[in-house]
Coordinates of C-alpha atoms in Angstrom, one line a residue:
M1021 CA -25.6 21.8 0.5
S1022 CA -24.0 20.8 -2.8
R1023 CA -24.2 17.8 -4.0
S1024 CA -21.4 16.8 -6.6
R1025 CA -21.7 13.7 -9.6
R1026 CA -18.5 12.2 -10.2
S1027 CA -17.3 10.0 -12.7
L1028 CA -15.0 6.8 -11.5
A1029 CA -14.6 5.0 -14.7
C1030 CA -11.7 2.1 -14.1
G1031 CA -8.3 5.2 -14.3
F1032 CA -9.6 7.9 -12.4
A1033 CA -12.0 10.3 -10.4
L1034 CA -13.3 12.5 -13.2
L1035 CA -15.8 15.9 -11.9
L1036 CA -18.1 15.0 -14.6
A1037 CA -20.6 18.9 -13.3
A1038 CA -21.3 19.4 -10.1
S1039 CA -25.3 21.6 -9.1
G1040 CA -27.0 22.9 -6.1
M1041 CA -29.1 20.6 -5.1
T1042 CA -31.0 20.6 -1.6
S1043 CA -30.1 18.5 1.2
P1044 CA -31.9 15.2 0.9
A1045 CA -34.5 14.1 3.2
S1046 CA -34.5 12.6 6.3
A1047 CA -34.7 8.6 6.0
S1048 CA -34.7 6.1 8.7
A1049 CA -31.7 4.1 9.1
S1050 CA -33.2 1.2 9.9
A1051 CA -31.6 -1.0 7.3
S1052 CA -28.1 -0.5 9.4
A1053 CA -28.9 -1.4 12.5
S1054 CA -27.3 -5.0 12.5
A1055 CA -24.3 -3.3 12.4
G1056 CA -24.5 -1.1 15.3
S1057 CA -24.7 2.4 13.3
D1058 CA -25.4 5.6 14.4
G1059 CA -28.5 6.0 11.9
G1060 CA -26.1 9.6 10.8
A1061 CA -26.3 12.9 12.5
R1062 CA -30.0 14.1 14.2
S1063 CA -31.2 17.7 12.2
A1064 CA -32.2 21.0 14.2
S1065 CA -35.6 19.2 14.6
G1066 CA -34.1 15.7 16.6
A1067 CA -34.9 13.7 13.3
R1068 CA -31.7 11.9 12.6
T1069 CA -31.1 12.4 8.6
T1070 CA -29.5 10.4 6.0
L1071 CA -27.7 11.3 2.8
Q1072 CA -28.4 9.5 -0.5
S1073 CA -26.6 8.5 -3.0
R1074 CA -26.6 6.5 -5.9
A1075 CA -24.0 4.9 -8.1
T1076 CA -23.7 2.9 -11.1
V1077 CA -21.5 -0.4 -11.5
S1078 CA -21.0 -1.3 -15.3
V1079 CA -20.4 -5.2 -14.8
E1080 CA -19.9 -6.2 -18.7
A1081 CA -17.9 -3.5 -18.9
G1082 CA -13.7 -4.9 -19.4
G1083 CA -10.9 -3.1 -17.2
P1084 CA -7.4 -3.9 -16.4
T1085 CA -6.9 -6.4 -13.7
I1086 CA -6.1 -5.7 -9.9
D1087 CA -2.9 -6.9 -9.4
P1088 CA -2.6 -8.7 -6.4
N1089 CA 0.6 -6.4 -5.3
I1090 CA -1.2 -3.5 -5.0
Y1091 CA -1.8 -5.0 -1.5
G1092 CA 1.4 -5.1 -1.7
Q1093 CA 3.5 -4.8 2.2
F1094 CA 7.3 -2.7 3.3
V1095 CA 9.3 -3.4 6.0
E1096 CA 12.3 -1.6 7.2
H1097 CA 15.0 -2.4 10.1
L1098 CA 13.0 0.9 12.1
G1099 CA 12.3 0.7 15.3
R1100 CA 10.6 -2.9 16.3
G1101 CA 9.4 -3.2 13.0
V1102 CA 11.7 -6.2 12.5
Y1103 CA 12.9 -7.1 15.8
E1104 CA 9.7 -8.1 18.0
G1105 CA 8.0 -7.5 15.2
I1106 CA 9.3 -10.7 13.0
W1107 CA 11.8 -11.6 14.3
V1108 CA 12.5 -12.8 18.1
G1109 CA 15.3 -15.4 17.8
P1110 CA 15.1 -19.3 18.2
D1111 CA 15.2 -19.9 21.4
S1112 CA 12.9 -16.7 22.5
P1113 CA 9.7 -18.1 24.7
I1114 CA 7.2 -16.2 22.5
P1115 CA 6.2 -19.0 19.7
N1116 CA 8.0 -18.3 17.0
L1117 CA 9.3 -21.0 13.3
R1118 CA 12.8 -21.1 13.3
G1119 CA 13.0 -17.3 15.0
I1120 CA 9.8 -15.9 13.1
R1121 CA 7.4 -14.8 15.6
S1122 CA 3.9 -17.4 14.2
D1123 CA 1.2 -15.2 14.9
V1124 CA 2.4 -12.5 13.1
V1125 CA 2.3 -15.2 10.4
A1126 CA -0.9 -16.4 11.0
A1127 CA -2.1 -13.0 10.6
L1128 CA -0.3 -12.4 7.4
R1129 CA -1.6 -15.6 5.7
R1130 CA -5.1 -14.8 6.3
V1131 CA -5.1 -11.6 5.0
R1132 CA -3.4 -12.8 1.6
V1133 CA 0.2 -10.7 1.7
P1134 CA 1.3 -10.8 -1.5
V1135 CA 4.9 -9.6 -1.8
I1136 CA 6.9 -7.7 0.7
R1137 CA 10.2 -4.9 0.2
W1138 CA 13.1 -5.5 2.4
P1139 CA 15.4 -4.3 3.8
G1140 CA 14.0 -0.7 3.2
G1141 CA 13.7 2.2 3.0
C1142 CA 16.1 4.1 4.0
F1143 CA 18.3 1.2 5.8
A1144 CA 19.0 -0.4 2.3
D1145 CA 21.0 2.6 1.3
G1146 CA 23.9 1.6 4.0
Y1147 CA 22.6 -2.2 4.0
H1148 CA 25.4 -4.6 2.9
W1149 CA 24.3 -7.9 2.7
R1150 CA 26.9 -9.9 3.6
D1151 CA 26.8 -8.3 7.2
G1152 CA 23.6 -10.5 7.2
I1153 CA 24.4 -14.1 6.4
G1154 CA 27.1 -16.9 8.0
A1155 CA 25.8 -18.1 11.5
A1156 CA 24.6 -15.3 14.1
D1157 CA 27.2 -15.7 16.8
K1158 CA 29.6 -14.5 13.9
R1159 CA 27.4 -12.0 12.2
P1160 CA 29.1 -8.2 13.3
R1161 CA 27.1 -6.0 15.0
G1162 CA 27.0 -2.3 13.1
I1163 CA 25.2 0.7 13.3
N1164 CA 21.4 1.7 11.8
S1165 CA 22.4 4.9 10.6
A1166 CA 19.3 6.2 8.7
W1167 CA 17.5 5.4 11.6
G1168 CA 18.6 7.0 14.9
R1169 CA 22.4 5.4 14.8
T1170 CA 20.3 2.7 17.1
P1171 CA 22.4 -0.7 17.0
E1172 CA 21.8 -3.3 14.2
T1173 CA 22.6 -6.9 15.2
N1174 CA 21.8 -9.0 11.6
A1175 CA 20.3 -11.5 13.2
F1176 CA 17.6 -10.6 10.3
G1177 CA 19.6 -11.4 7.1
T1178 CA 18.9 -12.6 3.6
H1179 CA 18.0 -16.5 4.9
E1180 CA 15.3 -14.4 7.9
F1181 CA 14.0 -13.1 4.7
M1182 CA 13.5 -15.6 2.6
D1183 CA 12.2 -18.4 5.3
F1184 CA 9.2 -15.0 6.2
L1185 CA 8.4 -15.1 3.1
G1186 CA 7.6 -19.2 2.6
Q1187 CA 6.0 -18.9 5.8
I1188 CA 3.9 -15.9 5.1
G1189 CA 3.5 -17.3 1.8
A1190 CA 4.5 -13.6 -0.2
S1191 CA 7.2 -12.9 -2.9
A1192 CA 10.5 -10.6 -2.1
F1193 CA 10.8 -7.3 -3.3
V1194 CA 14.5 -6.9 -2.8
S1195 CA 15.8 -3.1 -2.2
V1196 CA 19.7 -2.7 -3.5
N1197 CA 21.9 -0.5 -1.7
L1198 CA 22.9 1.9 -4.7
G1199 CA 23.3 4.9 -2.4
S1200 CA 26.7 3.3 -0.5
G1201 CA 27.0 0.3 -1.9
S1202 CA 28.8 -0.5 -5.9
V1203 CA 27.5 -2.7 -8.3
R1204 CA 29.8 -5.2 -8.1
E1205 CA 28.1 -5.2 -4.3
A1206 CA 24.6 -6.0 -6.1
D1207 CA 25.5 -7.8 -8.2
D1208 CA 27.2 -10.2 -5.7
W1209 CA 23.9 -10.6 -3.9
L1210 CA 21.9 -11.6 -6.3
R1211 CA 23.8 -14.2 -8.0
Y1212 CA 23.8 -15.9 -4.0
M1213 CA 20.2 -15.9 -4.1
T1214 CA 19.4 -17.1 -7.0
A1215 CA 22.8 -19.0 -8.8
P1216 CA 22.5 -23.1 -8.9
Q1217 CA 23.4 -24.7 -6.5
D1218 CA 26.7 -26.1 -8.2
S1219 CA 27.6 -22.3 -8.6
A1220 CA 30.2 -21.2 -6.6
P1221 CA 27.7 -18.7 -4.9
G1222 CA 24.8 -21.5 -4.8
Q1223 CA 27.8 -23.4 -2.4
E1224 CA 27.9 -20.3 -0.1
R1225 CA 24.5 -20.5 -0.4
A1226 CA 24.2 -24.2 0.6
A1227 CA 27.0 -24.4 3.4
N1228 CA 24.8 -21.2 5.1
G1229 CA 21.6 -23.7 5.2
H1230 CA 19.9 -23.7 1.8
P1231 CA 21.2 -25.4 -1.3
A1232 CA 18.4 -24.2 -4.1
P1233 CA 18.0 -20.8 -5.1
W1234 CA 15.0 -18.4 -4.1
Q1235 CA 13.1 -16.3 -6.7
V1236 CA 13.3 -12.6 -6.5
P1237 CA 11.1 -11.8 -8.8
Y1238 CA 11.1 -8.3 -7.8
I1239 CA 14.9 -5.4 -7.5
G1240 CA 14.6 -2.2 -6.4
V1241 CA 17.1 -0.2 -7.2
G1242 CA 17.8 1.9 -5.0
N1243 CA 15.6 3.9 -2.7
E1244 CA 14.6 7.9 -2.4
S1245 CA 17.9 8.3 -4.5
W1246 CA 16.5 12.0 -4.3
G1247 CA 16.8 12.0 -0.7
C1248 CA 18.5 9.4 1.9
G1249 CA 19.6 7.0 -0.7
G1250 CA 22.3 9.5 -2.2
N1251 CA 21.2 13.2 -2.4
M1252 CA 20.6 12.8 -6.2
S1253 CA 18.9 14.9 -9.2
A1254 CA 17.0 13.0 -11.6
D1255 CA 19.7 13.3 -14.4
T1256 CA 22.5 11.7 -11.7
Y1257 CA 19.9 9.1 -11.4
A1258 CA 18.6 7.9 -14.1
A1259 CA 22.6 7.6 -15.5
A1260 CA 23.3 4.9 -12.3
F1261 CA 19.9 3.7 -13.2
R1262 CA 22.0 2.6 -16.4
H1263 CA 24.4 1.1 -15.3
Y1264 CA 22.8 -1.1 -12.3
A1265 CA 20.5 -2.4 -14.7
A1266 CA 23.0 -3.4 -17.1
F1267 CA 24.5 -5.6 -14.7
L1268 CA 21.2 -7.1 -12.2
R1269 CA 19.6 -10.3 -12.9
T1270 CA 19.2 -13.3 -11.6
Y1271 CA 20.7 -16.2 -12.5
S1272 CA 17.5 -19.0 -12.4
G1273 CA 13.9 -18.5 -12.8
A1274 CA 11.9 -15.6 -14.4
R1275 CA 14.1 -12.4 -14.6
A1276 CA 14.0 -9.9 -12.0
R1277 CA 12.1 -6.8 -13.2
L1278 CA 13.7 -4.1 -11.7
I1279 CA 11.8 -0.7 -10.4
A1280 CA 13.3 2.4 -10.5
V1281 CA 12.9 5.2 -7.8
G1282 CA 10.5 7.5 -8.6
A1283 CA 9.3 10.3 -7.4
D1284 CA 8.5 12.2 -4.1
T1285 CA 5.3 13.3 -4.2
D1286 CA 4.1 16.3 -6.2
D1287 CA 8.3 16.2 -8.3
Y1288 CA 6.7 15.5 -12.0
A1289 CA 10.3 17.1 -13.0
W1290 CA 11.8 14.0 -11.8
T1291 CA 9.2 11.8 -13.3
E1292 CA 10.0 13.4 -16.8
R1293 CA 13.4 13.0 -17.0
V1294 CA 13.8 9.7 -15.3
M1295 CA 11.5 8.2 -17.7
A1296 CA 12.8 10.2 -20.7
Q1297 CA 16.5 9.1 -20.1
A1298 CA 16.2 5.6 -18.6
M1299 CA 13.1 3.6 -19.4
L1300 CA 14.9 2.5 -22.7
W1301 CA 17.8 1.1 -23.2
R1302 CA 18.6 4.1 -26.8
P1303 CA 16.2 6.3 -25.7
E1304 CA 17.4 7.7 -28.6
P1305 CA 18.1 5.1 -31.7
T1306 CA 19.7 5.7 -34.6
P1307 CA 19.3 4.3 -38.2
L1308 CA 22.1 2.1 -37.8
G1309 CA 22.4 1.6 -34.7
L1310 CA 21.6 -2.0 -32.4
T1311 CA 18.5 -0.6 -30.1
S1312 CA 16.0 -2.0 -28.5
D1313 CA 12.6 -0.9 -26.9
T1314 CA 11.9 -3.3 -24.5
P1315 CA 12.0 -1.2 -21.0
L1316 CA 14.9 -1.3 -18.9
M1317 CA 12.0 -1.1 -15.7
W1318 CA 9.6 -3.2 -14.8
G1319 CA 7.8 -0.5 -12.7
L1320 CA 9.3 3.9 -11.1
S1321 CA 8.1 4.1 -8.0
L1322 CA 6.6 7.2 -5.6
H1323 CA 6.1 7.8 -2.1
F1324 CA 3.5 9.5 -0.6
Y1325 CA 2.1 9.9 2.9
T1326 CA -0.7 11.0 4.6
F1327 CA -1.1 13.1 7.5
A1328 CA -3.3 16.2 8.9
G1329 CA -2.5 18.8 6.0
N1330 CA 0.2 19.4 4.0
D1331 CA 3.5 20.7 5.9
W1332 CA 6.4 17.4 6.6
H1333 CA 7.0 19.7 9.9
A1334 CA 3.3 19.3 11.3
K1335 CA 1.3 16.0 10.9
G1336 CA -0.7 16.1 13.6
R1337 CA -1.4 14.1 16.7
N1338 CA -2.2 10.4 15.7
V1339 CA -4.4 9.8 18.2
G1340 CA -7.1 12.2 20.3
F1341 CA -7.3 14.4 17.2
D1342 CA -10.8 16.3 16.4
E1343 CA -12.9 16.8 13.4
S1344 CA -10.3 18.9 11.6
G1345 CA -8.3 16.6 11.9
W1346 CA -10.0 13.8 10.3
A1347 CA -10.4 16.0 7.8
A1348 CA -7.2 17.5 7.1
A1349 CA -5.9 13.5 6.2
L1350 CA -8.6 13.0 4.2
A1351 CA -8.2 15.1 1.8
R1352 CA -4.0 14.2 1.4
V1353 CA -5.8 10.6 1.3
A1354 CA -7.5 12.6 -2.0
L1355 CA -4.4 14.2 -3.6
T1356 CA -3.4 10.4 -4.0
D1357 CA -6.0 10.7 -7.1
E1358 CA -4.2 13.7 -8.9
L1359 CA -0.1 12.5 -8.1
I1360 CA -1.2 8.8 -10.2
R1361 CA -3.1 10.9 -12.8
R1362 CA -0.6 13.9 -13.3
H1363 CA 2.5 10.9 -12.5
A1364 CA 0.6 8.9 -14.8
E1365 CA -0.1 11.5 -17.7
I1366 CA 4.1 12.2 -18.3
M1367 CA 4.6 8.4 -18.0
D1368 CA 2.1 8.3 -20.9
R1369 CA 4.0 10.1 -22.8
Y1370 CA 7.2 8.1 -22.8
D1371 CA 5.0 4.6 -22.6
P1372 CA 1.7 5.1 -24.0
G1373 CA 1.7 1.5 -24.4
R1374 CA 1.6 1.0 -20.1
R1375 CA 4.7 -1.5 -20.1
V1376 CA 5.9 0.1 -16.9
A1377 CA 4.1 0.2 -14.1
L1378 CA 3.6 3.2 -11.3
A1379 CA 4.6 1.4 -8.1
V1380 CA 3.4 3.4 -5.2
D1381 CA 5.8 1.7 -3.2
E1382 CA 5.3 4.2 0.0
W1383 CA 3.0 5.0 1.1
G1384 CA -0.2 4.8 4.3
G1385 CA -0.5 7.4 7.3
W1386 CA 2.2 9.5 9.4
F1387 CA 1.5 11.2 11.8
E1388 CA 3.4 12.8 15.0
S1389 CA 4.6 10.1 17.5
E1390 CA 3.2 10.5 21.3
K1391 CA 5.8 11.0 23.3
D1392 CA 5.8 8.2 25.4
A1393 CA 5.6 5.8 22.5
P1394 CA 7.3 1.8 23.2
S1395 CA 9.0 2.2 19.7
Q1396 CA 10.4 4.8 16.8
L1397 CA 7.4 5.7 15.1
Y1398 CA 5.5 3.8 17.0
L1399 CA 1.4 5.0 16.2
E1400 CA -1.8 3.7 17.8
S1401 CA -3.9 2.6 15.0
T1402 CA -7.6 4.6 15.2
L1403 CA -10.6 4.9 13.0
R1404 CA -9.1 7.1 10.9
D1405 CA -6.2 4.7 9.7
A1406 CA -9.0 2.3 8.9
L1407 CA -10.4 5.3 6.6
I1408 CA -7.1 6.2 4.9
A1409 CA -6.2 3.1 3.7
A1410 CA -10.3 1.8 1.9
K1411 CA -10.0 5.4 0.0
S1412 CA -6.4 4.9 -0.7
L1413 CA -6.5 1.1 -1.9
N1414 CA -10.0 2.3 -3.8
I1415 CA -8.0 4.9 -5.5
F1416 CA -5.5 2.2 -6.7
N1417 CA -8.4 -0.3 -8.3
R1418 CA -9.4 2.2 -9.8
H1419 CA -5.4 3.5 -11.8
A1420 CA -4.9 -0.1 -12.4
D1421 CA -4.1 0.2 -15.7
R1422 CA -1.3 1.9 -14.4
V1423 CA -0.2 1.0 -10.6
R1424 CA 0.5 -3.0 -10.2
M1425 CA 2.5 -2.7 -6.8
A1426 CA 1.8 -0.5 -4.0
N1427 CA 3.2 -1.5 -0.5
L1428 CA 1.8 0.0 2.6
A1429 CA 4.0 1.8 4.9
Q1430 CA 5.0 0.0 7.4
M1431 CA 4.5 -3.5 8.3
V1432 CA 4.4 -4.0 11.6
N1433 CA 4.6 -2.0 15.0
V1434 CA 5.6 1.6 12.0
I1435 CA 3.7 4.5 11.3
Q1436 CA 0.1 2.5 9.2
S1437 CA 1.3 -0.7 10.4
L1438 CA -1.4 -4.0 9.8
V1439 CA 0.1 -5.4 13.5
L1440 CA 0.8 -4.4 16.8
T1441 CA 3.2 -5.9 18.9
R1442 CA 3.8 -5.7 22.4
G1443 CA 6.2 -8.5 24.6
S1444 CA 4.1 -11.9 23.1
A1445 CA 1.1 -9.7 22.6
M1446 CA -0.1 -9.0 19.8
V1447 CA -3.5 -7.3 17.4
V1448 CA -4.4 -6.2 14.3
T1449 CA -5.5 -3.3 13.5
P1450 CA -8.4 -1.5 11.9
T1451 CA -6.2 -1.2 8.6
Y1452 CA -5.5 -4.9 8.8
H1453 CA -9.4 -5.2 8.8
V1454 CA -9.8 -3.2 5.9
F1455 CA -6.9 -5.2 4.5
D1456 CA -8.7 -8.5 4.0
M1457 CA -12.6 -7.0 3.7
Y1458 CA -10.6 -5.7 -0.4
K1459 CA -8.5 -9.2 -0.3
V1460 CA -11.4 -10.0 -2.8
H1461 CA -10.3 -7.9 -5.4
Q1462 CA -7.0 -9.0 -5.5
G1463 CA -6.5 -10.3 -9.1
A1464 CA -10.1 -9.3 -9.6
T1465 CA -10.7 -7.3 -13.0
A1466 CA -11.9 -4.2 -11.8
L1467 CA -14.8 -2.4 -13.1
P1468 CA -16.0 1.3 -13.9
V1469 CA -18.5 2.9 -11.8
Q1470 CA -20.6 6.1 -12.1
V1471 CA -21.4 7.9 -8.4
E1472 CA -23.6 10.6 -7.1
T1473 CA -22.8 11.6 -3.4
P1474 CA -23.1 14.7 -0.9
D1475 CA -20.1 16.4 -0.3
Y1476 CA -18.8 15.9 3.0
V1477 CA -17.9 19.6 3.6
H1478 CA -15.7 20.5 7.0
G1479 CA -13.7 24.3 7.5
D1480 CA -12.2 24.2 3.7
V1481 CA -12.3 20.4 3.1
R1482 CA -14.4 19.3 0.5
L1483 CA -14.7 15.7 -0.7
A1484 CA -17.5 13.5 -2.0
G1485 CA -18.4 11.7 0.4
I1486 CA -18.3 8.4 -0.6
D1487 CA -15.4 6.6 -2.0
L1488 CA -15.3 3.2 -3.9
S1489 CA -14.1 1.1 -6.4
A1490 CA -15.7 -2.2 -7.8
S1491 CA -14.4 -5.6 -9.2
R1492 CA -15.7 -8.6 -10.6
D1493 CA -14.0 -11.7 -10.0
A1494 CA -13.4 -15.0 -11.9
G1495 CA -16.2 -17.2 -9.9
G1496 CA -18.4 -13.9 -11.8
R1497 CA -19.0 -12.4 -8.1
L1498 CA -18.9 -8.9 -7.7
H1499 CA -17.5 -6.5 -4.7
V1500 CA -18.4 -3.1 -4.3
T1501 CA -15.6 -1.6 -1.6
I1502 CA -17.4 1.5 0.2
A1503 CA -15.6 4.0 2.0
N1504 CA -17.9 6.5 4.0
L1505 CA -16.0 9.9 4.7
D1506 CA -18.8 11.7 6.3
P1507 CA -17.8 11.6 10.4
A1508 CA -21.1 11.8 11.4
R1509 CA -24.5 10.6 8.8
A1510 CA -24.9 7.7 7.1
N1511 CA -25.9 7.6 3.9
R1512 CA -28.2 5.5 2.1
L1513 CA -26.4 4.1 -0.9
R1514 CA -28.3 2.6 -3.9
I1515 CA -26.3 0.8 -6.8
H1516 CA -27.7 0.1 -10.0
L1517 CA -26.1 -2.7 -11.3
D1518 CA -25.7 -2.1 -15.7
G1519 CA -25.7 -6.3 -16.3
G1520 CA -25.7 -9.7 -15.4
R1521 CA -28.4 -11.6 -13.1
W1522 CA -28.3 -11.6 -9.9
H1523 CA -29.7 -14.1 -6.7
R1524 CA -27.5 -13.3 -3.2
A1525 CA -26.5 -9.8 -1.4
G1526 CA -24.4 -9.2 1.3
A1527 CA -22.1 -7.0 3.3
Q1528 CA -20.3 -7.2 6.3
V1529 CA -18.9 -3.0 7.9
L1530 CA -16.4 -2.0 10.3
T1531 CA -16.6 1.2 12.2
A1532 CA -16.3 2.6 15.7
D1533 CA -18.1 4.6 18.4
A1534 CA -15.3 7.4 17.4
I1535 CA -13.1 9.2 14.7
D1536 CA -10.4 8.3 17.3
T1537 CA -11.0 5.4 18.5
R1538 CA -8.0 3.0 18.7
I1539 CA -7.1 -0.2 18.7
T1540 CA -5.5 -1.3 22.7
F1541 CA -4.1 -4.8 23.7
D1542 CA -6.1 -5.4 26.8
K1543 CA -9.6 -5.2 24.9
A1544 CA -11.8 -6.2 22.1
D1545 CA -11.3 -5.4 19.4
P1546 CA -14.0 -2.6 18.2
F1547 CA -13.2 -2.6 14.5
V1548 CA -14.1 -6.6 13.4
P1549 CA -16.5 -5.9 10.8
R1550 CA -20.1 -6.7 11.6
P1551 CA -22.4 -7.6 9.2
L1552 CA -24.7 -4.9 7.1
A1553 CA -27.8 -5.3 5.7
V1554 CA -28.6 -5.6 1.9
H1555 CA -31.7 -5.6 -0.2
L1556 CA -31.1 -6.7 -3.4
S1557 CA -34.3 -6.1 -6.3
G1558 CA -33.3 -7.6 -9.4
G1559 CA -30.3 -5.4 -10.6
E1560 CA -30.5 -2.6 -7.9
V1561 CA -29.1 -3.0 -4.2
E1562 CA -29.5 -0.9 -1.6
L1563 CA -27.4 -0.5 2.1
V1564 CA -27.2 1.7 4.5
L1565 CA -23.2 2.7 5.1
P1566 CA -22.8 4.1 8.8
S1567 CA -21.2 7.7 9.4
K1568 CA -17.1 7.1 9.0
S1569 CA -17.3 3.1 8.2
V1570 CA -15.6 1.3 6.0
T1571 CA -18.0 -1.8 3.5
V1572 CA -17.4 -4.0 1.4
L1573 CA -20.8 -5.6 -0.6
E1574 CA -20.5 -9.2 -2.6
V1575 CA -23.3 -9.7 -5.1
E1576 CA -23.4 -13.1 -6.4

């Protein structure tokens, strides 16, 4: 088999060299026995084989800060994402605080959700905020035209969303209606949310139960304006963004950061046109005219979903898939690195100082729902989702110089969720556990990593067998998060710590018996991370990664 040598230094993975090598010698996997590892696949002779990998972490190197908002979330009025998933109403027998279910709040607080994007998604460009304020029994019952023309009660509106944020400790990322709304409507909404109490909008807000202004640090100016948000060309959207940017502001607290609609996947021409026309107030200043070099936008979005292959009309099953479905999905995840790199290269031409963030504000696994799914875009969650999340977050961490926000789609009961509910019952998903393991990276300094690892090969898919990212936190602790993509073979990883003095190491690992092991409501959680044996000697750490696993290593 071949072995690839790759460098994952801070920004993105670069293929350094490739050379043919013989298969690594078989070795015992006893070091991972405490995690229940399968210890690797059996060779033709019947002996178990364990792959061998090496990595170097440049501990003393400076790097970008991993913005906590990379671990952000997204919730849309879709299926049971809001109604039942978050909002049950104050009279519900399900434990709640002011109508917001308490078990979901507790779970989300644990993983330190930093920011939540709402109310959409495609729903945002048909949402009129006044329908969601005032007395509950006076709110108009509407139609969710974005998702199947389903009823919309408007029971969950601005006040409920802000209450939800307060309960879990997250910041607001509000998407305003550019598609079917107006600048006036968006400005009125921001006045309502942020104006001082003694103003007319503040008095109306106070009459509805919240005298103090809210903080709205992030504003999305439309959603997918190239599609469901208006079928616009890049030139049309750039003009619309400039118009909205002239009027959208907050009226208390820090000035809101505007996030422009970016590309769908690999539409690099969209990024080129929007950066050229909408990043600066005056892209081509005149010698005597007034100008400013402050970007109009804080961020430019990118949407990219994972499925088994690259065909939107054949995403593959979410459960009961074979290794081909596993490999095809992980191959698509790997494209995230290329997409970020190529969009960032375009942004660099207009913004070499990297003042404008790339906000991957919709990402995650989106497979075909089962026919008996309890609600729209509801997916059962499997081990594959954990690997999708782990590899994606590692990529975002490595691009932390440009990626400063990412929002998993979607937080509760919709596609790749953190939490699933069924009536009064709630379970957390394998993706949830990955976010819990990876929260150690929030606010830490990204560190360069070089890795040599055998490739994982299945059919036409060839990927580096392990994927990792590393950071150093404010207390000096080193964290390395590692995904072993190989579904059959363990991997003995030796990590050289290039700098520092170390005296303790520990690790936790998430894995399961099969690639399509799923979470269920009536059985114990099979994905709870367990301790993994680690050997530390001077500046060398060694551990055996079980097959199909996610690991977090901490070294002090």
